């Protein structure tokens, strides 16, 4: 049965990929070598720009995708031996101020007037890069994978300038060839440009994109045609050293202050123009923004995304294998409980059809946890098939060095000698992106038979302008183990069909509306149903970009192990308990172009043990654009249960202040009060980007006990990092 399902998906992929002709192949922008030097100043006064071809007459994507855009945008591109150049004239459509959050880097797309470039240097319609800016010059850069997925945590070295005029704003940028990956000799790249104008609530693109897809969808790129093959990047070696000093103190357990004096280094070595070697020695990630906390009322582990730079470039080769709850590799397992000593990674394209990735990381011992030194190795290879689909294989190995199980204290967690995973995956992306899907198998190996498990999962999704449906099923055996992965649940079968429909009325206020439905059923490996999570919803999206959704939900859970419904250490419901709950939810987000924004969600209905759960989440935002952005996010949960639990209230409150003095100086203060874990966290981060991709960070962190209001621990870190091209 498993093999036949995989075969069916492969046959569907072959059928949908019969024609490999690019959809927007007639949209061509010819790029010529610059006829004069170009100064990045937001002024179009160079001869090179007079000689450059213009990409104009953008197509509207939303609110409708059947006409040219009202907002006029002109794009020119050029290059020299070292840089790819871009200048964009973003004309006004209506009078009024620009809508931006701040000068903060990697801004929220839907809350800013912005221009974005989507670049596919291999013209494989699957992987690429994005660069852009909002109307006051805040930069945006990210790496793209799987056709349209964007990772904005990626950061690289480039320069840009935005200048505002009465009737337009101009964005000019220089992107070093050393900052991107491309194949030598290829003279046609995939390219598209996206413009969001919040005053008219219009999103547009140079090459037309159907409105059900993001403007970043690489299946719909046009062609950037080079007059000559792009110049070779030449010796491409970057060394990124850091120096760090810090002090911390544990007030809760007493003791003297602990001081940090550290140095480390990252290095990027271009093996070819499309294959990169990354090295790291004694890395430190203290400048990474703290995770946004949530109230955890779930039975399973929560997922938090990776933000550390070393793991990001070509990270999809490793991290995108599987599904959100079946990941054989999850890089946050490395280095959070033990210091990373060194690591190396080779990743990128061999040619248009083949990508490879290999990474090894070494951590040190942690004596207090009886944790030995460990090595983490992951290898992946990907082969493109058809126009956009691919087949991938992955191998993940975690090995404990000098492992002595007898030396592990009984009260300490026992770490296995090794854990390995081997997997194969077919990823379907049809030529027009209407059909997407995945089929995968995984096998785990361990030092005993308890860790030798199996996984199979597959899905097939169809997304037209009106109708969307998806079928997904999963099987995870009881003994499947991925110690370097994220698999919060084991020992189940799952089926999950979903369907949705949208109408697009000719209305002055409503952009689209329609229902969605989902049924998710879980069974244990003996065939007994353990979960039924179902909902029916109705969504209304307004032309102002505000959004309202209401849900009716039904949940059935047969507990497979004891569970405390408050997740606070109280008495647990016994294994085998049946729990039924109906609920009603609402969600609303206001139009993003307002200076004052707000949103809320509610949940009213049943809960475990015939109890009730009432949840309210509110988000408020106010900006003094472009310099200050204020935000407040709060969640209140009231759990009403019979004795011995009684009533439990949980508050989670998180005010945030972003001060962006310029687009290179940032100050962020984030406070989180989490009543469930009885903690108040204060994190203040100052960042000065004194040169491209080179920073000075000052990070202050406090954790407090709410009652009594006492300091638990406190730390201060100063970090200097510089990107040096050799």
XYZ file of C-alpha atoms in Angstrom:
726
model
C 0.000 0.000 0.000
C 2.783 2.432 0.903
C 4.716 1.730 -2.289
C 1.582 2.072 -4.433
C 0.766 5.480 -2.941
C 4.305 6.649 -3.664
C 3.993 5.309 -7.213
C 0.688 7.133 -7.737
C 2.211 10.435 -6.650
C 5.179 9.902 -8.949
C 2.839 9.157 -11.890
C 0.819 12.291 -11.138
C 4.054 14.287 -11.067
C 5.187 12.885 -14.415
C 1.780 13.638 -15.976
C 1.793 17.228 -14.680
C 5.381 17.845 -15.823
C 4.981 16.706 -19.454
C 5.480 20.278 -20.650
C 8.566 21.923 -19.179
C 7.969 25.212 -21.032
C 8.267 28.120 -18.614
C 4.916 29.844 -18.066
C 6.172 33.443 -18.281
C 8.989 32.825 -20.770
C 7.827 35.751 -22.940
C 8.593 38.223 -20.150
C 12.240 39.057 -20.746
C 14.424 41.789 -19.293
C 17.736 42.183 -21.087
C 20.595 43.129 -18.775
C 23.739 44.786 -20.136
C 27.076 45.598 -18.583
C 27.063 49.070 -17.038
C 28.244 51.786 -19.467
C 29.327 54.002 -16.556
C 30.132 53.707 -12.840
C 27.051 53.483 -10.589
C 26.818 55.247 -7.238
C 24.226 53.839 -4.821
C 22.480 57.067 -3.776
C 18.836 56.701 -4.852
C 19.347 59.126 -7.766
C 18.998 57.925 -11.360
C 21.575 60.206 -12.957
C 24.114 57.710 -14.351
C 24.455 56.983 -18.067
C 24.298 53.262 -17.252
C 20.664 53.702 -16.176
C 19.810 55.700 -19.312
C 21.123 52.799 -21.404
C 19.406 50.055 -19.377
C 16.219 48.338 -20.533
C 13.089 49.043 -18.458
C 10.710 46.465 -16.965
C 7.355 48.202 -16.594
C 3.604 47.649 -17.085
C 3.237 45.479 -13.978
C 0.228 43.188 -13.610
C -2.130 43.372 -10.658
C -2.070 40.311 -8.375
C -4.539 41.511 -5.742
C -7.260 42.542 -5.357
C -7.793 41.191 -8.914
C -5.397 39.346 -11.234
C -7.021 40.160 -14.583
C -5.655 43.621 -15.398
C -2.611 45.852 -15.385
C -1.650 47.517 -12.114
C -2.869 51.011 -11.296
C 0.405 51.710 -9.512
C 3.232 52.351 -11.984
C 6.650 50.771 -11.314
C 9.788 50.935 -13.486
C 12.759 48.615 -12.944
C 16.238 48.706 -14.482
C 19.126 46.288 -13.920
C 22.817 46.359 -14.823
C 26.102 44.850 -13.659
C 29.885 45.188 -13.590
C 32.637 42.744 -12.671
C 31.716 42.688 -8.980
C 28.060 43.747 -8.514
C 24.553 43.231 -9.792
C 22.758 46.603 -9.802
C 19.081 47.437 -9.477
C 17.157 50.720 -9.566
C 13.398 50.967 -9.122
C 11.131 53.985 -9.576
C 8.024 53.427 -7.438
C 5.544 56.014 -8.698
C 2.665 57.352 -6.599
C -0.841 56.234 -7.463
C -2.672 58.428 -4.948
C -1.474 61.167 -2.649
C -0.723 60.522 0.975
C 2.059 59.335 3.291
C 3.795 56.010 2.876
C 2.806 53.157 5.161
C 5.776 51.582 6.934
C 6.363 49.987 10.320
C 9.891 51.226 10.926
C 13.423 51.040 9.587
C 13.752 47.525 11.015
C 15.400 44.990 8.708
C 13.343 42.134 7.217
C 10.043 43.905 7.798
C 6.609 42.302 7.667
C 5.616 42.201 3.984
C 1.929 43.050 4.456
C 2.517 46.044 6.766
C 4.858 48.100 4.584
C 4.865 49.831 1.206
C 7.651 47.864 -0.412
C 9.435 46.588 -3.494
C 10.947 43.086 -3.672
C 13.159 41.293 -6.168
C 12.858 37.509 -6.529
C 15.847 35.955 -8.245
C 16.297 32.382 -9.488
C 19.957 32.206 -10.648
C 19.647 28.575 -11.767
C 16.299 29.088 -13.494
C 15.090 25.886 -11.813
C 11.918 27.615 -10.476
C 12.598 26.151 -7.044
C 15.481 27.916 -5.239
C 16.618 31.504 -5.172
C 17.222 34.767 -3.338
C 15.152 37.825 -2.500
C 16.255 41.421 -1.941
C 14.203 44.547 -1.403
C 13.312 47.542 0.736
C 10.364 49.385 2.159
C 9.563 52.998 1.294
C 11.964 54.443 3.884
C 14.924 52.173 3.148
C 14.653 49.233 5.557
C 16.353 46.289 3.864
C 14.864 42.861 3.165
C 16.888 39.793 2.188
C 16.133 36.110 2.299
C 16.808 32.741 0.735
C 14.079 30.917 -1.175
C 13.327 27.201 -1.405
C 10.582 24.814 -2.456
C 9.186 27.210 -5.045
C 8.138 30.110 -2.804
C 9.195 29.514 0.800
C 11.174 32.431 2.232
C 13.653 32.415 5.126
C 14.330 35.989 6.234
C 16.761 34.905 8.966
C 19.417 34.661 6.237
C 21.599 37.763 6.145
C 24.268 38.763 3.655
C 26.469 41.613 2.466
C 24.917 44.176 0.088
C 24.152 47.893 -0.023
C 21.072 49.937 -0.895
C 19.568 53.410 -0.687
C 16.000 54.715 -0.809
C 15.239 58.346 -1.639
C 11.776 59.894 -1.434
C 10.342 62.448 -3.857
C 6.933 64.135 -4.050
C 5.651 61.803 -6.769
C 7.742 58.659 -6.249
C 10.297 56.796 -4.172
C 13.441 55.336 -5.674
C 15.201 52.193 -4.474
C 18.755 51.556 -5.667
C 20.871 48.530 -4.698
C 24.205 46.838 -5.367
C 24.354 43.076 -4.722
C 27.842 41.546 -4.816
C 28.104 38.440 -6.960
C 29.934 36.938 -3.979
C 26.753 37.214 -1.882
C 24.684 34.915 -4.098
C 25.150 31.504 -5.693
C 24.830 30.916 -9.440
C 26.171 28.547 -12.067
C 29.004 29.647 -14.307
C 27.946 30.199 -17.912
C 24.154 30.378 -17.439
C 22.826 33.399 -19.371
C 19.152 33.213 -18.355
C 18.017 33.604 -14.754
C 14.497 33.518 -13.419
C 13.408 36.987 -12.235
C 10.321 38.747 -10.953
C 9.535 41.995 -9.191
C 6.810 42.628 -6.628
C 5.317 45.937 -5.486
C 2.935 46.429 -2.543
C 1.198 49.796 -2.266
C -0.931 49.944 0.877
C -2.655 53.240 -0.006
C -4.365 51.458 -2.899
C -4.105 47.995 -1.239
C -2.679 46.801 -4.543
C -0.051 44.070 -4.943
C 1.486 43.770 -8.389
C 4.191 41.874 -10.248
C 6.125 42.367 -13.466
C 5.482 38.807 -14.671
C 1.838 37.939 -13.830
C 1.156 35.677 -10.836
C -2.312 34.218 -10.051
C -3.749 35.789 -6.905
C -3.965 32.470 -4.991
C -0.151 32.332 -4.923
C 2.437 34.581 -3.237
C 4.173 37.031 -5.568
C 7.385 35.153 -4.693
C 6.253 31.983 -6.509
C 9.211 31.061 -8.720
C 7.032 29.093 -11.155
C 5.869 32.447 -12.537
C 9.172 34.288 -12.910
C 10.136 35.948 -16.162
C 13.640 35.797 -17.618
C 16.668 37.983 -16.932
C 18.652 37.649 -20.170
C 22.371 38.477 -19.882
C 24.306 40.003 -22.797
C 27.230 37.841 -21.675
C 27.504 35.129 -18.989
C 27.624 36.726 -15.526
C 31.200 37.344 -14.417
C 32.814 34.833 -12.127
C 32.853 35.934 -8.526
C 36.587 35.244 -8.360
C 38.200 34.189 -5.082
C 35.251 34.135 -2.728
C 36.504 33.831 0.831
C 34.869 35.641 3.728
C 36.110 35.515 7.299
C 33.684 36.661 10.004
C 35.415 36.810 13.389
C 33.760 37.875 16.618
C 34.929 39.055 20.010
C 32.600 38.778 22.993
C 32.640 39.840 26.601
C 29.894 39.274 29.129
C 28.868 38.791 32.703
C 25.973 36.835 34.230
C 24.774 35.971 37.705
C 22.368 33.368 39.062
C 20.613 35.183 41.934
C 18.177 32.326 42.561
C 20.884 29.802 43.475
C 23.488 32.278 44.689
C 27.136 32.229 43.764
C 29.588 34.664 42.247
C 29.176 36.386 38.890
C 30.293 34.388 35.866
C 32.395 36.182 33.250
C 32.662 35.427 29.537
C 35.677 36.272 27.377
C 35.330 34.538 24.041
C 36.509 34.725 20.480
C 35.315 32.704 17.537
C 35.057 32.755 13.810
C 32.885 31.823 10.870
C 34.262 31.489 7.352
C 32.590 31.201 3.963
C 34.629 29.748 1.110
C 33.218 29.646 -2.399
C 34.317 26.303 -3.823
C 32.528 27.274 -7.035
C 30.088 30.058 -7.868
C 27.284 27.748 -6.707
C 28.881 25.549 -4.037
C 29.908 26.901 -0.663
C 31.980 25.683 2.292
C 31.010 27.118 5.688
C 33.271 26.735 8.711
C 32.691 27.751 12.322
C 34.910 27.629 15.393
C 33.498 28.300 18.858
C 30.354 29.977 17.505
C 28.185 32.192 19.692
C 24.555 33.046 19.030
C 23.830 35.368 21.948
C 22.647 38.132 19.599
C 19.822 35.984 18.192
C 16.432 37.368 19.111
C 14.641 35.537 21.925
C 11.794 33.168 21.130
C 8.269 34.467 21.534
C 6.748 32.458 24.384
C 3.312 30.827 24.262
C 1.035 29.333 26.889
C 1.462 25.582 26.438
C -1.751 23.620 26.944
C -0.721 20.940 24.479
C 0.324 17.362 25.232
C 3.322 17.588 22.927
C 6.545 19.566 22.539
C 6.310 23.002 20.928
C 8.286 23.993 17.839
C 10.483 27.104 17.691
C 12.220 28.058 14.409
C 15.956 28.191 13.788
C 17.450 31.692 13.578
C 21.194 31.024 13.819
C 22.993 32.176 10.667
C 25.321 29.180 10.296
C 22.415 26.774 9.750
C 20.434 28.875 7.266
C 21.996 28.998 3.793
C 20.722 25.990 1.823
C 19.112 24.938 5.101
C 16.105 23.564 3.216
C 18.273 20.625 2.095
C 18.234 19.465 5.719
C 15.384 21.185 7.553
C 12.591 20.901 4.954
C 12.759 17.125 4.756
C 9.465 15.769 6.062
C 6.538 17.661 7.577
C 6.163 20.160 10.395
C 5.728 17.370 12.976
C 7.953 14.772 11.263
C 11.427 16.236 10.887
C 14.381 13.806 10.895
C 16.691 16.827 11.326
C 16.062 19.900 13.487
C 19.173 22.043 13.923
C 18.018 23.499 17.258
C 18.879 20.129 18.810
C 22.530 21.114 18.309
C 24.234 23.425 20.736
C 21.364 24.474 23.008
C 22.318 22.094 25.816
C 26.045 21.855 25.106
C 28.601 24.270 23.594
C 29.454 23.878 19.911
C 33.200 23.556 19.494
C 33.423 23.595 15.708
C 31.493 22.726 12.586
C 31.712 22.532 8.804
C 29.179 22.446 6.017
C 29.323 22.054 2.235
C 26.126 22.965 0.411
C 24.844 24.195 -2.916
C 24.368 23.258 -6.540
C 26.581 20.964 -8.582
C 24.591 21.787 -11.716
C 21.019 22.699 -12.591
C 19.702 19.270 -11.595
C 21.770 18.305 -8.532
C 22.105 19.901 -5.072
C 24.136 18.505 -2.189
C 24.545 19.264 1.485
C 26.856 17.789 4.119
C 27.301 19.129 7.639
C 29.149 18.037 10.761
C 29.060 19.705 14.190
C 31.002 18.836 17.325
C 29.776 19.699 20.832
C 31.649 19.564 24.122
C 30.906 17.661 27.322
C 28.487 18.886 29.988
C 29.599 17.259 33.218
C 26.661 18.354 35.394
C 24.226 16.595 33.023
C 26.495 13.599 32.402
C 26.331 14.522 28.725
C 29.285 13.280 26.687
C 30.837 15.080 23.766
C 28.711 14.442 20.676
C 29.082 14.620 16.919
C 26.161 15.520 14.659
C 26.444 14.698 10.967
C 23.794 15.150 8.293
C 24.077 14.564 4.532
C 21.513 15.294 1.853
C 21.346 15.018 -1.926
C 18.577 16.376 -4.151
C 17.868 15.608 -7.825
C 15.484 17.756 -9.815
C 12.990 15.825 -11.948
C 10.719 17.411 -14.523
C 10.308 21.177 -14.533
C 10.239 21.799 -10.778
C 9.877 18.569 -8.768
C 12.721 16.801 -6.991
C 13.754 13.611 -5.214
C 15.859 13.891 -2.036
C 17.733 11.511 0.233
C 18.936 12.314 3.752
C 21.173 10.668 6.334
C 21.353 11.931 9.934
C 23.771 10.603 12.541
C 24.238 11.546 16.198
C 27.187 9.850 17.871
C 28.152 10.148 21.546
C 31.926 10.074 21.931
C 33.627 8.253 24.840
C 30.188 7.054 25.868
C 30.070 5.142 29.162
C 26.482 4.221 30.182
C 27.615 2.954 33.575
C 29.009 6.382 34.451
C 25.633 8.083 33.932
C 23.976 8.921 37.250
C 20.606 7.298 37.788
C 18.794 10.598 38.310
C 20.276 12.098 35.144
C 18.815 11.518 31.645
C 20.476 8.681 29.763
C 21.802 9.592 26.321
C 22.083 6.897 23.695
C 25.352 5.904 22.131
C 24.087 6.753 18.659
C 20.952 7.477 16.677
C 20.683 7.390 12.894
C 18.018 8.235 10.358
C 17.853 7.430 6.662
C 15.135 8.876 4.434
C 13.885 9.258 0.872
C 11.427 11.927 -0.312
C 9.666 12.917 -3.525
C 8.580 16.565 -3.622
C 5.986 17.438 -6.287
C 5.791 20.985 -7.672
C 3.792 21.180 -10.893
C 4.803 23.578 -13.652
C 1.962 26.006 -12.853
C 2.074 25.375 -9.063
C -1.575 24.224 -9.032
C -0.485 20.784 -7.807
C 1.978 20.306 -4.971
C 2.684 17.330 -2.757
C 5.158 15.086 -1.039
C 5.788 11.390 -0.376
C 8.423 10.248 2.095
C 9.793 7.250 3.975
C 12.149 7.298 6.988
C 13.966 4.589 8.925
C 15.658 5.075 12.284
C 18.496 2.991 13.735
C 19.731 2.784 17.322
C 21.879 0.644 19.616
C 18.834 -1.467 20.538
C 15.740 -2.688 18.760
C 13.617 -0.083 20.565
C 15.013 2.636 18.276
C 14.628 0.891 14.925
C 11.412 2.453 13.636
C 9.719 3.458 10.383
C 7.804 6.458 9.022
C 5.718 6.941 5.901
C 3.778 10.090 5.002
C 2.363 11.706 1.866
C 0.141 14.557 0.771
C -1.325 15.954 -2.438
C -2.635 19.532 -2.692
C -4.559 21.369 -5.405
C -4.920 25.164 -5.313
C -6.859 26.963 -8.043
C -8.218 30.490 -7.910
C -11.346 29.335 -6.062
C -10.964 25.741 -4.899
C -8.252 24.371 -2.622
C -8.063 20.847 -1.285
C -5.403 18.708 0.355
C -5.107 15.067 1.357
C -2.452 14.031 3.869
C -1.739 10.792 5.688
C 1.043 9.777 8.092
C 2.325 6.688 9.837
C 4.929 6.813 12.620
C 5.828 3.549 14.345
C 6.100 3.223 18.116
C 9.853 2.734 18.038
C 10.763 5.436 15.511
C 13.387 7.725 17.084
C 14.902 10.966 15.736
C 17.082 12.410 18.487
C 18.286 15.186 16.154
C 14.803 15.726 14.734
C 11.420 17.068 15.729
C 8.876 14.264 16.051
C 6.714 15.097 19.090
C 4.324 12.163 18.564
C 4.977 8.487 17.813
C 2.928 5.323 17.378
C 0.049 6.553 15.209
C -1.715 6.589 11.865
C -3.158 9.899 10.703
C -5.449 10.963 7.861
C -6.235 14.611 7.267
C -8.356 15.820 4.315
C -8.948 19.587 3.926
C -11.031 21.623 1.487
C -11.750 25.316 0.957
C -13.553 27.549 -1.520
C -13.397 31.294 -2.198
C -15.750 33.659 -3.985
C -14.391 36.977 -5.304
C -17.402 39.302 -5.519
C -17.530 42.610 -7.374
C -17.738 44.481 -4.113
C -16.265 47.760 -2.951
C -15.530 46.306 0.496
C -15.060 42.509 0.282
C -12.146 40.986 -1.605
C -13.011 37.329 -1.023
C -15.067 35.080 1.224
C -15.713 31.389 1.611
C -15.696 28.248 3.781
C -12.942 25.867 4.850
C -13.262 22.426 6.366
C -10.764 20.021 7.920
C -10.948 16.549 9.428
C -7.916 15.110 11.248
C -8.125 11.564 12.595
C -5.464 9.741 14.618
C -5.354 5.987 15.301
C -2.874 4.071 17.396
C -0.936 1.192 15.873
C -3.673 -1.231 17.041
C -6.275 0.632 14.969
C -8.059 2.345 17.888
C -9.097 5.937 17.234
C -7.324 8.291 19.644
C -8.044 11.772 18.221
C -10.558 13.609 16.063
C -9.730 17.277 15.479
C -12.233 18.825 13.081
C -13.447 22.287 12.166
C -15.630 24.215 9.763
C -14.771 27.865 9.238
C -15.795 30.880 7.183
C -13.301 33.524 6.088
C -13.958 37.083 4.920
C -11.059 39.128 3.541
C -11.763 42.803 3.013
C -10.271 45.021 0.314
C -8.705 47.084 3.097
C -6.610 43.923 3.870
C -8.385 43.329 7.180
C -9.490 39.748 7.774
C -12.203 37.965 9.794
C -12.605 34.202 10.367
C -14.991 32.224 12.537
C -14.713 28.512 13.371
C -16.812 25.726 14.833
C -14.538 23.004 16.232
C -14.922 19.463 17.519
C -12.211 17.596 19.433
C -12.103 14.045 20.686
C -9.013 12.783 22.555
C -8.391 9.362 24.084
C -5.319 9.894 26.216
C -2.446 7.544 25.385
C -0.571 8.498 28.541
C -1.408 10.426 31.730
C -1.772 14.182 31.177
C -2.185 17.226 33.424
C -4.760 19.426 31.600
C -3.274 22.558 33.168
C 0.334 21.638 32.273
C 1.412 22.965 35.661
C 2.443 19.840 37.556
C -0.954 19.075 39.085
C -2.740 15.705 39.146
C -2.911 13.892 35.815
C -5.856 12.410 33.960
C -5.280 8.659 33.602
C -4.345 6.917 30.386
C -7.354 5.831 28.304
C -9.575 8.744 29.402
C -12.026 9.874 26.685
C -12.457 13.642 26.265
C -15.011 15.361 24.005
C -15.220 19.093 23.313
C -17.119 21.452 21.004
C -15.839 24.982 20.603
C -16.292 28.283 18.809
C -13.387 30.485 17.681
C -13.095 33.884 16.035
C -10.130 35.768 14.607
C -9.815 39.328 13.319
C -6.885 41.452 12.114
C -7.270 45.116 11.211
C -6.012 46.796 8.049
C -2.196 47.053 8.159
C -1.975 50.529 6.625
C -3.295 52.225 9.762
C -0.921 53.848 12.227
C -2.878 52.031 14.934
C -3.392 48.314 14.278
C -5.128 45.644 16.282
C -6.232 42.055 16.164
C -7.904 39.518 18.398
C -8.844 35.875 18.611
C -11.247 34.079 20.949
C -11.916 30.487 21.872
C -14.953 29.333 23.873
C -15.833 25.706 24.454
C -15.221 22.402 26.144
C -11.970 21.060 27.511
C -10.560 17.933 29.152
C -12.472 16.196 31.976
C -15.790 17.790 30.932
C -14.311 21.195 31.712
C -14.309 24.460 29.785
C -11.587 26.621 28.267
C -11.964 30.331 27.534
C -9.148 32.005 25.605
C -8.715 35.594 24.475
C -5.698 36.888 22.576
C -5.245 40.536 21.687
C -2.585 42.370 19.671
C -2.183 46.141 19.600
C 0.297 48.164 17.588
C 1.086 51.839 17.192
C 3.894 53.389 15.215
C 5.530 56.763 15.008
C 6.770 55.955 11.550
C 9.455 55.292 10.698
C 11.354 55.556 13.975
C 9.326 53.924 16.745
C 7.017 50.908 16.738
C 5.060 49.893 19.842
C 3.362 46.506 20.165
C 1.496 44.657 22.872
C 0.516 41.001 22.630
C -1.476 39.372 25.402
C -3.226 36.047 25.939
C -5.622 35.121 28.720
C -6.643 31.508 29.368
C -9.256 30.480 31.928
C -9.495 26.725 32.514
C -12.573 25.525 34.413
C -12.217 21.938 35.621
C -13.746 19.794 38.362
C -11.724 18.991 41.463
C -8.877 18.356 42.104
C -7.853 20.965 39.475
C -10.492 23.661 39.978
C -10.171 26.923 38.049
C -6.816 28.023 36.609
C -5.993 31.389 35.023
C -2.966 32.014 32.826
C -1.810 35.394 31.579
C 0.849 35.817 28.909
C 1.717 39.469 28.240
C 4.439 40.697 25.903
C 5.011 44.418 25.271
C 7.657 45.286 22.676
C 9.350 48.539 21.660
C 11.352 48.858 18.429
C 13.372 52.025 17.983
C 15.046 52.384 14.576
C 17.115 55.563 14.575
C 18.418 54.764 11.082
C 18.358 51.650 8.917
C 21.641 50.635 10.584
C 20.929 51.395 14.265
C 18.275 49.353 16.091
C 17.127 49.117 19.684
C 14.571 46.456 20.679
C 13.141 45.902 24.141
C 10.920 42.876 24.663
C 9.207 41.940 27.931
C 7.357 38.646 28.465
C 5.288 37.823 31.521
C 4.385 34.119 31.499
C 2.135 33.158 34.403
C 2.224 29.468 33.506
C 5.970 29.122 34.076
C 6.046 31.919 36.677
C 8.600 34.039 34.873
C 9.124 37.608 33.688
C 11.706 37.916 30.932
C 13.276 41.207 29.859
C 15.455 41.267 26.755
C 17.017 44.452 25.391
C 19.119 44.302 22.245
C 21.088 47.176 20.691
C 22.502 46.629 17.204
C 24.714 48.963 15.176
C 25.400 47.756 11.631
C 28.507 49.866 11.096
C 29.329 48.140 7.783
C 27.429 45.679 5.548
C 26.835 42.458 7.544
C 29.145 43.730 10.326
C 27.651 44.524 13.712
C 28.140 45.656 17.271
C 25.606 44.062 19.656
C 24.823 44.869 23.268
C 22.333 42.410 24.775
C 20.870 42.672 28.293
C 18.679 39.882 29.697
C 16.802 39.620 32.994
C 14.553 36.893 34.377
C 12.360 37.570 37.411
C 10.064 35.680 39.728
C 6.660 37.421 39.581
C 5.801 36.714 43.240
C 7.769 37.889 45.062
C 9.316 40.175 42.467
C 12.890 38.895 42.736
C 15.669 38.585 40.174
C 16.312 34.972 39.093
C 19.246 35.621 36.782
C 20.759 38.458 34.812
C 23.274 38.760 31.976
C 24.971 41.418 29.856
C 26.819 40.588 26.620
C 28.823 42.836 24.305
C 29.665 41.315 20.909
C 31.607 42.679 17.943
C 31.521 40.920 14.569
C 33.047 41.948 11.257
C 32.542 40.531 7.748
C 35.918 40.556 6.028
C 36.259 39.599 2.362
C 39.678 38.255 1.463
